[in-house]
Tab-separated table of C-alpha atoms and ligand atoms in Angstrom:
chain	number	residue	atom	x	y	z
A	1	UNK	CA	-61.859	-46.572	-51.721
A	2	UNK	CA	-64.255	-49.279	-50.643
A	3	UNK	CA	-66.752	-48.497	-47.875
A	4	UNK	CA	-67.716	-51.476	-45.756
A	5	UNK	CA	-70.346	-51.568	-43.031
A	6	UNK	CA	-70.499	-55.234	-42.068
A	7	UNK	CA	-68.018	-57.331	-40.131
A	8	UNK	CA	-68.403	-60.214	-42.553
A	9	UNK	CA	-67.414	-58.173	-45.613
A	10	UNK	CA	-64.413	-56.752	-43.794
A	11	UNK	CA	-63.172	-60.215	-42.839
A	12	UNK	CA	-63.694	-61.480	-46.385
A	13	UNK	CA	-61.689	-58.604	-47.869
A	14	UNK	CA	-58.913	-59.030	-45.295
A	15	UNK	CA	-58.737	-62.778	-46.018
A	16	UNK	CA	-58.539	-62.127	-49.733
A	17	UNK	CA	-55.711	-59.595	-49.389
A	18	UNK	CA	-53.831	-61.934	-47.069
A	19	UNK	CA	-54.203	-64.902	-49.396
A	20	UNK	CA	-52.832	-62.736	-52.214
A	21	UNK	CA	-49.743	-62.103	-50.083
A	22	UNK	CA	-50.534	-58.423	-49.418
A	23	UNK	CA	-49.708	-56.734	-46.105
A	24	UNK	CA	-52.507	-54.903	-44.297
A	25	UNK	CA	-52.085	-51.728	-42.243
A	26	UNK	CA	-54.883	-50.786	-39.835
A	27	UNK	CA	-55.699	-47.280	-38.559
A	28	UNK	CA	-58.492	-47.446	-35.950
A	29	UNK	CA	-60.251	-44.094	-35.416
A	30	UNK	CA	-63.454	-42.544	-34.160
A	31	UNK	CA	-63.593	-40.183	-37.143
A	32	UNK	CA	-63.837	-36.389	-37.426
A	33	UNK	CA	-60.438	-36.494	-39.052
A	34	UNK	CA	-57.703	-33.936	-38.572
A	35	UNK	CA	-54.065	-33.871	-39.593
A	36	UNK	CA	-53.218	-36.237	-36.709
A	37	UNK	CA	-55.438	-38.984	-38.157
A	38	UNK	CA	-54.165	-38.331	-41.674
A	39	UNK	CA	-50.570	-38.746	-40.521
A	40	UNK	CA	-51.498	-42.207	-39.137
A	41	UNK	CA	-53.033	-43.155	-42.494
A	42	UNK	CA	-49.911	-41.945	-44.326
A	43	UNK	CA	-47.723	-44.036	-42.047
A	44	UNK	CA	-49.831	-47.138	-42.760
A	45	UNK	CA	-49.752	-46.281	-46.491
A	46	UNK	CA	-45.933	-46.073	-46.407
A	47	UNK	CA	-45.555	-49.387	-44.596
A	48	UNK	CA	-48.258	-51.662	-46.043
A	49	UNK	CA	-49.754	-52.785	-49.362
A	50	UNK	CA	-53.342	-52.178	-48.242
A	51	UNK	CA	-54.687	-49.672	-45.708
A	52	UNK	CA	-57.866	-50.157	-43.696
A	53	UNK	CA	-59.163	-47.221	-41.661
A	54	UNK	CA	-61.970	-47.860	-39.213
A	55	UNK	CA	-64.401	-45.116	-38.274
A	56	UNK	CA	-66.460	-46.136	-35.280
A	57	UNK	CA	-67.500	-44.014	-32.314
A	58	UNK	CA	-67.317	-46.869	-29.850
A	59	UNK	CA	-70.118	-46.607	-27.256
A	60	UNK	CA	-68.347	-49.080	-24.974
A	61	UNK	CA	-65.508	-46.664	-24.181
A	62	UNK	CA	-67.726	-43.733	-23.101
A	63	UNK	CA	-68.960	-43.326	-19.528
A	64	UNK	CA	-72.617	-42.455	-18.805
A	65	UNK	CA	-71.854	-38.727	-18.386
A	66	UNK	CA	-69.426	-38.460	-21.271
A	67	UNK	CA	-69.785	-37.048	-24.774
A	68	UNK	CA	-70.915	-40.084	-26.803
A	69	UNK	CA	-73.938	-38.315	-28.277
A	70	UNK	CA	-72.214	-35.021	-28.978
A	71	UNK	CA	-68.912	-36.522	-30.196
A	72	UNK	CA	-68.226	-34.699	-33.496
A	73	UNK	CA	-69.154	-36.656	-36.601
A	74	UNK	CA	-68.714	-35.757	-40.247
A	75	UNK	CA	-68.931	-38.804	-42.447
A	76	UNK	CA	-68.827	-37.231	-45.932
A	77	UNK	CA	-65.818	-35.105	-45.083
A	78	UNK	CA	-64.025	-38.035	-43.412
A	79	UNK	CA	-64.695	-40.221	-46.414
A	80	UNK	CA	-63.114	-37.672	-48.778
A	81	UNK	CA	-60.121	-37.156	-46.513
A	82	UNK	CA	-59.443	-40.890	-46.172
A	83	UNK	CA	-59.744	-41.310	-49.913
A	84	UNK	CA	-57.275	-38.439	-50.385
A	85	UNK	CA	-54.729	-40.360	-48.291
A	86	UNK	CA	-55.025	-43.468	-50.445
A	87	UNK	CA	-56.938	-45.556	-47.896
A	88	UNK	CA	-58.203	-48.726	-49.583
A	89	UNK	CA	-61.084	-49.556	-47.280
A	90	UNK	CA	-63.091	-47.508	-44.778
A	91	UNK	CA	-64.939	-49.619	-42.222
A	92	UNK	CA	-67.832	-47.754	-40.620
A	93	UNK	CA	-70.211	-50.147	-38.870
A	94	UNK	CA	-73.313	-49.319	-36.860
A	95	UNK	CA	-73.011	-50.033	-33.131
A	96	UNK	CA	-75.501	-52.902	-33.572
A	97	UNK	CA	-73.145	-54.520	-36.100
A	98	UNK	CA	-70.284	-54.445	-33.577
A	99	UNK	CA	-72.288	-55.248	-30.466
A	100	UNK	CA	-75.218	-57.557	-31.143
A	101	UNK	CA	-77.901	-58.084	-28.524
A	102	UNK	CA	-76.124	-61.177	-27.225
A	103	UNK	CA	-72.746	-59.447	-26.848
A	104	UNK	CA	-71.188	-60.157	-23.448
A	105	UNK	CA	-67.394	-60.116	-23.685
A	106	UNK	CA	-65.133	-57.546	-22.070
A	107	UNK	CA	-61.357	-57.363	-22.402
A	108	UNK	CA	-59.887	-55.813	-19.300
A	109	UNK	CA	-56.242	-55.035	-18.601
A	110	UNK	CA	-55.008	-54.638	-15.083
A	111	UNK	CA	-52.151	-52.309	-14.101
A	112	UNK	CA	-51.802	-50.397	-17.360
A	113	UNK	CA	-55.463	-49.273	-17.158
A	114	UNK	CA	-55.022	-47.814	-13.689
A	115	UNK	CA	-54.054	-44.222	-12.924
A	116	UNK	CA	-53.867	-41.330	-15.400
A	117	UNK	CA	-56.964	-41.372	-17.674
A	118	UNK	CA	-58.048	-44.725	-16.207
A	119	UNK	CA	-58.626	-43.059	-12.827
A	120	UNK	CA	-60.924	-40.383	-14.293
A	121	UNK	CA	-62.700	-42.611	-16.824
A	122	UNK	CA	-63.751	-45.913	-15.179
A	123	UNK	CA	-64.411	-48.617	-17.786
A	124	UNK	CA	-62.958	-46.545	-20.623
A	125	UNK	CA	-59.963	-48.779	-21.260
A	126	UNK	CA	-62.086	-51.954	-21.125
A	127	UNK	CA	-64.092	-50.452	-23.966
A	128	UNK	CA	-60.939	-49.557	-25.910
A	129	UNK	CA	-59.322	-52.985	-25.401
A	130	UNK	CA	-62.513	-54.792	-26.393
A	131	UNK	CA	-63.142	-52.829	-29.577
A	132	UNK	CA	-59.479	-52.916	-30.637
A	133	UNK	CA	-59.437	-56.703	-30.154
A	134	UNK	CA	-62.526	-56.968	-32.368
A	135	UNK	CA	-60.969	-54.695	-34.997
A	136	UNK	CA	-57.795	-56.807	-35.009
A	137	UNK	CA	-59.885	-59.953	-35.564
A	138	UNK	CA	-61.863	-58.282	-38.340
A	139	UNK	CA	-59.158	-56.440	-40.275
A	140	UNK	CA	-56.413	-59.041	-39.646
A	141	UNK	CA	-53.676	-56.426	-39.972
A	142	UNK	CA	-49.938	-57.027	-40.091
A	143	UNK	CA	-49.366	-53.557	-38.625
A	144	UNK	CA	-51.612	-51.133	-36.748
A	145	UNK	CA	-50.897	-47.434	-36.249
A	146	UNK	CA	-51.986	-45.467	-33.153
A	147	UNK	CA	-51.266	-41.895	-32.082
A	148	UNK	CA	-48.951	-41.157	-29.172
A	149	UNK	CA	-51.364	-38.486	-27.966
A	150	UNK	CA	-53.321	-41.265	-26.284
A	151	UNK	CA	-50.181	-42.367	-24.522
A	152	UNK	CA	-51.859	-44.689	-21.992
A	153	UNK	CA	-54.028	-46.203	-24.736
A	154	UNK	CA	-50.911	-46.985	-26.779
A	155	UNK	CA	-49.256	-48.656	-23.768
A	156	UNK	CA	-52.460	-50.641	-23.170
A	157	UNK	CA	-52.585	-51.834	-26.783
A	158	UNK	CA	-48.932	-52.901	-26.707
A	159	UNK	CA	-49.680	-54.869	-23.521
A	160	UNK	CA	-52.813	-56.410	-25.064
A	161	UNK	CA	-50.872	-57.524	-28.138
A	162	UNK	CA	-48.136	-59.047	-25.975
A	163	UNK	CA	-50.548	-60.748	-23.550
A	164	UNK	CA	-52.887	-62.214	-26.179
A	165	UNK	CA	-50.143	-63.024	-28.728
A	166	UNK	CA	-51.565	-60.975	-31.575
A	167	UNK	CA	-49.170	-61.252	-34.500
A	168	UNK	CA	-49.398	-57.528	-35.206
A	169	UNK	CA	-46.730	-54.824	-35.144
A	170	UNK	CA	-47.953	-51.790	-33.213
A	171	UNK	CA	-46.622	-48.483	-34.508
A	172	UNK	CA	-46.853	-45.401	-32.278
A	173	UNK	CA	-46.999	-42.185	-34.265
A	174	UNK	CA	-45.912	-38.780	-32.864
A	175	UNK	CA	-48.448	-36.163	-31.795
A	176	UNK	CA	-49.333	-33.638	-34.485
A	177	UNK	CA	-49.638	-30.110	-33.091
A	178	UNK	CA	-51.231	-26.839	-34.185
A	179	UNK	CA	-48.833	-23.972	-34.844
A	180	UNK	CA	-49.097	-22.687	-31.257
A	181	UNK	CA	-48.414	-26.180	-29.834
A	182	UNK	CA	-51.944	-27.413	-29.035
A	183	UNK	CA	-52.116	-31.171	-29.671
A	184	UNK	CA	-54.614	-31.911	-32.448
A	185	UNK	CA	-57.775	-33.610	-31.204
A	186	UNK	CA	-61.319	-34.041	-32.468
A	187	UNK	CA	-62.460	-32.612	-29.122
A	188	UNK	CA	-60.724	-29.270	-29.840
A	189	UNK	CA	-63.837	-28.527	-31.862
A	190	UNK	CA	-65.753	-28.030	-28.598
A	191	UNK	CA	-63.530	-25.053	-27.636
A	192	UNK	CA	-64.751	-21.486	-28.193
A	193	UNK	CA	-62.244	-18.806	-29.270
A	194	UNK	CA	-61.152	-17.900	-25.734
A	195	UNK	CA	-60.921	-21.529	-24.605
A	196	UNK	CA	-58.928	-22.384	-27.720
A	197	UNK	CA	-56.405	-19.672	-26.835
A	198	UNK	CA	-55.841	-20.824	-23.268
A	199	UNK	CA	-55.795	-24.561	-24.143
A	200	UNK	CA	-52.200	-24.059	-25.240
A	201	UNK	CA	-51.181	-24.061	-21.541
A	202	UNK	CA	-50.714	-27.858	-21.712
A	203	UNK	CA	-48.065	-27.725	-24.417
A	204	UNK	CA	-46.484	-24.678	-22.771
A	205	UNK	CA	-46.109	-26.720	-19.594
A	206	UNK	CA	-44.351	-29.434	-21.622
A	207	UNK	CA	-41.913	-26.863	-23.038
A	208	UNK	CA	-41.226	-25.501	-19.559
A	209	UNK	CA	-40.744	-29.017	-18.118
A	210	UNK	CA	-38.146	-29.857	-20.758
A	211	UNK	CA	-36.322	-26.617	-20.011
A	212	UNK	CA	-36.346	-27.284	-16.234
A	213	UNK	CA	-34.937	-30.764	-16.777
A	214	UNK	CA	-32.216	-29.517	-19.131
A	215	UNK	CA	-31.284	-26.692	-16.728
A	216	UNK	CA	-31.056	-29.231	-13.881
A	217	UNK	CA	-28.632	-31.388	-15.894
A	218	UNK	CA	-31.082	-34.159	-16.802
A	219	UNK	CA	-32.763	-35.109	-13.536
A	220	UNK	CA	-34.801	-33.388	-10.827
A	221	UNK	CA	-37.589	-34.192	-8.345
A	222	UNK	CA	-40.748	-34.942	-10.335
A	223	UNK	CA	-42.816	-32.897	-7.877
A	224	UNK	CA	-41.085	-29.686	-9.039
A	225	UNK	CA	-42.298	-30.276	-12.594
A	226	UNK	CA	-45.756	-31.311	-11.416
A	227	UNK	CA	-46.130	-28.150	-9.314
A	228	UNK	CA	-44.994	-25.966	-12.226
A	229	UNK	CA	-47.399	-27.634	-14.708
A	230	UNK	CA	-50.349	-27.473	-12.302
A	231	UNK	CA	-49.812	-23.778	-11.731
A	232	UNK	CA	-49.467	-23.071	-15.474
A	233	UNK	CA	-52.840	-24.757	-16.014
A	234	UNK	CA	-54.576	-23.265	-12.997
A	235	UNK	CA	-53.458	-19.713	-13.730
A	236	UNK	CA	-56.507	-19.823	-16.028
A	237	UNK	CA	-59.690	-19.864	-13.941
A	238	UNK	CA	-61.424	-21.726	-16.812
A	239	UNK	CA	-59.039	-24.707	-16.482
A	240	UNK	CA	-59.025	-27.422	-13.829
A	241	UNK	CA	-56.395	-30.125	-13.537
A	242	UNK	CA	-57.556	-33.755	-13.723
A	243	UNK	CA	-54.035	-35.076	-13.367
A	244	UNK	CA	-50.450	-34.049	-13.904
A	245	UNK	CA	-48.062	-37.007	-13.606
A	246	UNK	CA	-44.496	-37.921	-14.292
A	247	UNK	CA	-44.440	-41.577	-15.254
A	248	UNK	CA	-41.975	-44.029	-16.737
A	249	UNK	CA	-42.284	-44.102	-20.532
A	250	UNK	CA	-42.835	-47.860	-20.764
A	251	UNK	CA	-44.135	-49.047	-17.366
A	252	UNK	CA	-46.293	-45.939	-16.750
A	253	UNK	CA	-45.273	-46.121	-13.083
A	254	UNK	CA	-45.063	-42.748	-11.290
A	255	UNK	CA	-41.435	-41.583	-10.918
A	256	UNK	CA	-40.078	-39.630	-7.947
A	257	UNK	CA	-37.160	-38.322	-9.958
A	258	UNK	CA	-37.813	-37.087	-13.485
A	259	UNK	CA	-35.158	-37.999	-16.028
A	260	UNK	CA	-34.680	-38.948	-19.681
A	261	UNK	CA	-37.041	-41.943	-19.296
A	262	UNK	CA	-39.919	-39.859	-17.980
A	263	UNK	CA	-43.103	-38.782	-19.669
A	264	UNK	CA	-45.071	-35.772	-18.482
A	265	UNK	CA	-48.764	-36.697	-18.898
A	266	UNK	CA	-51.634	-34.318	-18.194
A	267	UNK	CA	-55.396	-34.005	-18.440
A	268	UNK	CA	-57.487	-30.921	-17.745
A	269	UNK	CA	-61.054	-29.775	-18.118
A	270	UNK	CA	-61.863	-26.428	-19.698
A	271	UNK	CA	-64.944	-24.765	-18.198
A	272	UNK	CA	-65.811	-28.158	-16.757
A	273	UNK	CA	-66.931	-29.256	-20.202
A	274	UNK	CA	-64.060	-30.064	-22.563
A	275	UNK	CA	-61.527	-32.660	-21.454
A	276	UNK	CA	-58.095	-32.281	-23.067
A	277	UNK	CA	-55.015	-34.459	-22.679
A	278	UNK	CA	-51.390	-34.024	-23.674
A	279	UNK	CA	-48.066	-35.730	-22.976
A	280	UNK	CA	-44.453	-35.744	-23.975
A	281	UNK	CA	-41.285	-37.634	-23.195
A	282	UNK	CA	-38.930	-35.326	-21.328
A	283	UNK	CA	-35.739	-36.482	-23.054
B	301	LIG	O1	-58.107	-43.496	-30.214
B	301	LIG	C1	-59.258	-43.687	-30.619
B	301	LIG	O2	-59.790	-42.928	-31.459
B	301	LIG	C2	-60.085	-44.845	-30.051
B	301	LIG	O3	-59.851	-45.002	-28.695
B	301	LIG	C3	-59.875	-46.163	-30.812
B	301	LIG	C4	-58.438	-46.669	-30.687
B	301	LIG	C5	-60.218	-45.975	-32.275
B	301	LIG	C6	-60.793	-47.241	-30.238
B	301	LIG	O4	-62.126	-46.882	-30.348
């Protein structure tokens, strides 16, 4: 596996693969790999001749009071794991390589960035859209794989690709869960043993929501599900709800009636310190 730290080298390698008629699959990440990341790499490996994984903790998508400095990092371990999945090239630039002193561009999407995580994290999706645009221009992929755990991010990237005519197929990959249902996330590392145990309330709420919808014959007022999920989260004094929403799976618009096209999307804070998200289609 080749390790590349400069934008120029990445573009040169991508150009060479393209001119040799090889397809490129891109897996953008912020590192500290877990099974969720590895499943994205495997998907790219299955679908493309060459796989590029990027490992960059993107400062532009963190707010001033967020966890940029403490975000878990483990380069040696990540390198071995990516190599184990048959990744051909790992791109791990310094922030100064991605954002030079003269950098002044921001890609900003309108409606899809509003609500849900966008409401709690102002500027976050501008940072995501900007860095993903740069990564597309650097890695020149035919396909790019993103996790469905970041459901709003995936919708934003699909919109970005449509709006700016990127000739890239976006593949959304299902959430990978721990045995008890907790969605895998690099931020789970922040949880102590007790917090880890109660964090499962998000996936339990998803299970309960699916059951309520099935029992109601496939549709019911969204507020009933929202109230149930909020109380499942708030039964733990350590947990506070950031949002619980029922939205349309493709438009992300809030729905009054939950049905087979709905997604339950949630974010909570544990002990006011660890922010966890989860979501699931309710079909
Ligand atoms: O999902 C992530 O890890 C990041 O938001 C991404 C897509 C790599 C952009 O920095």
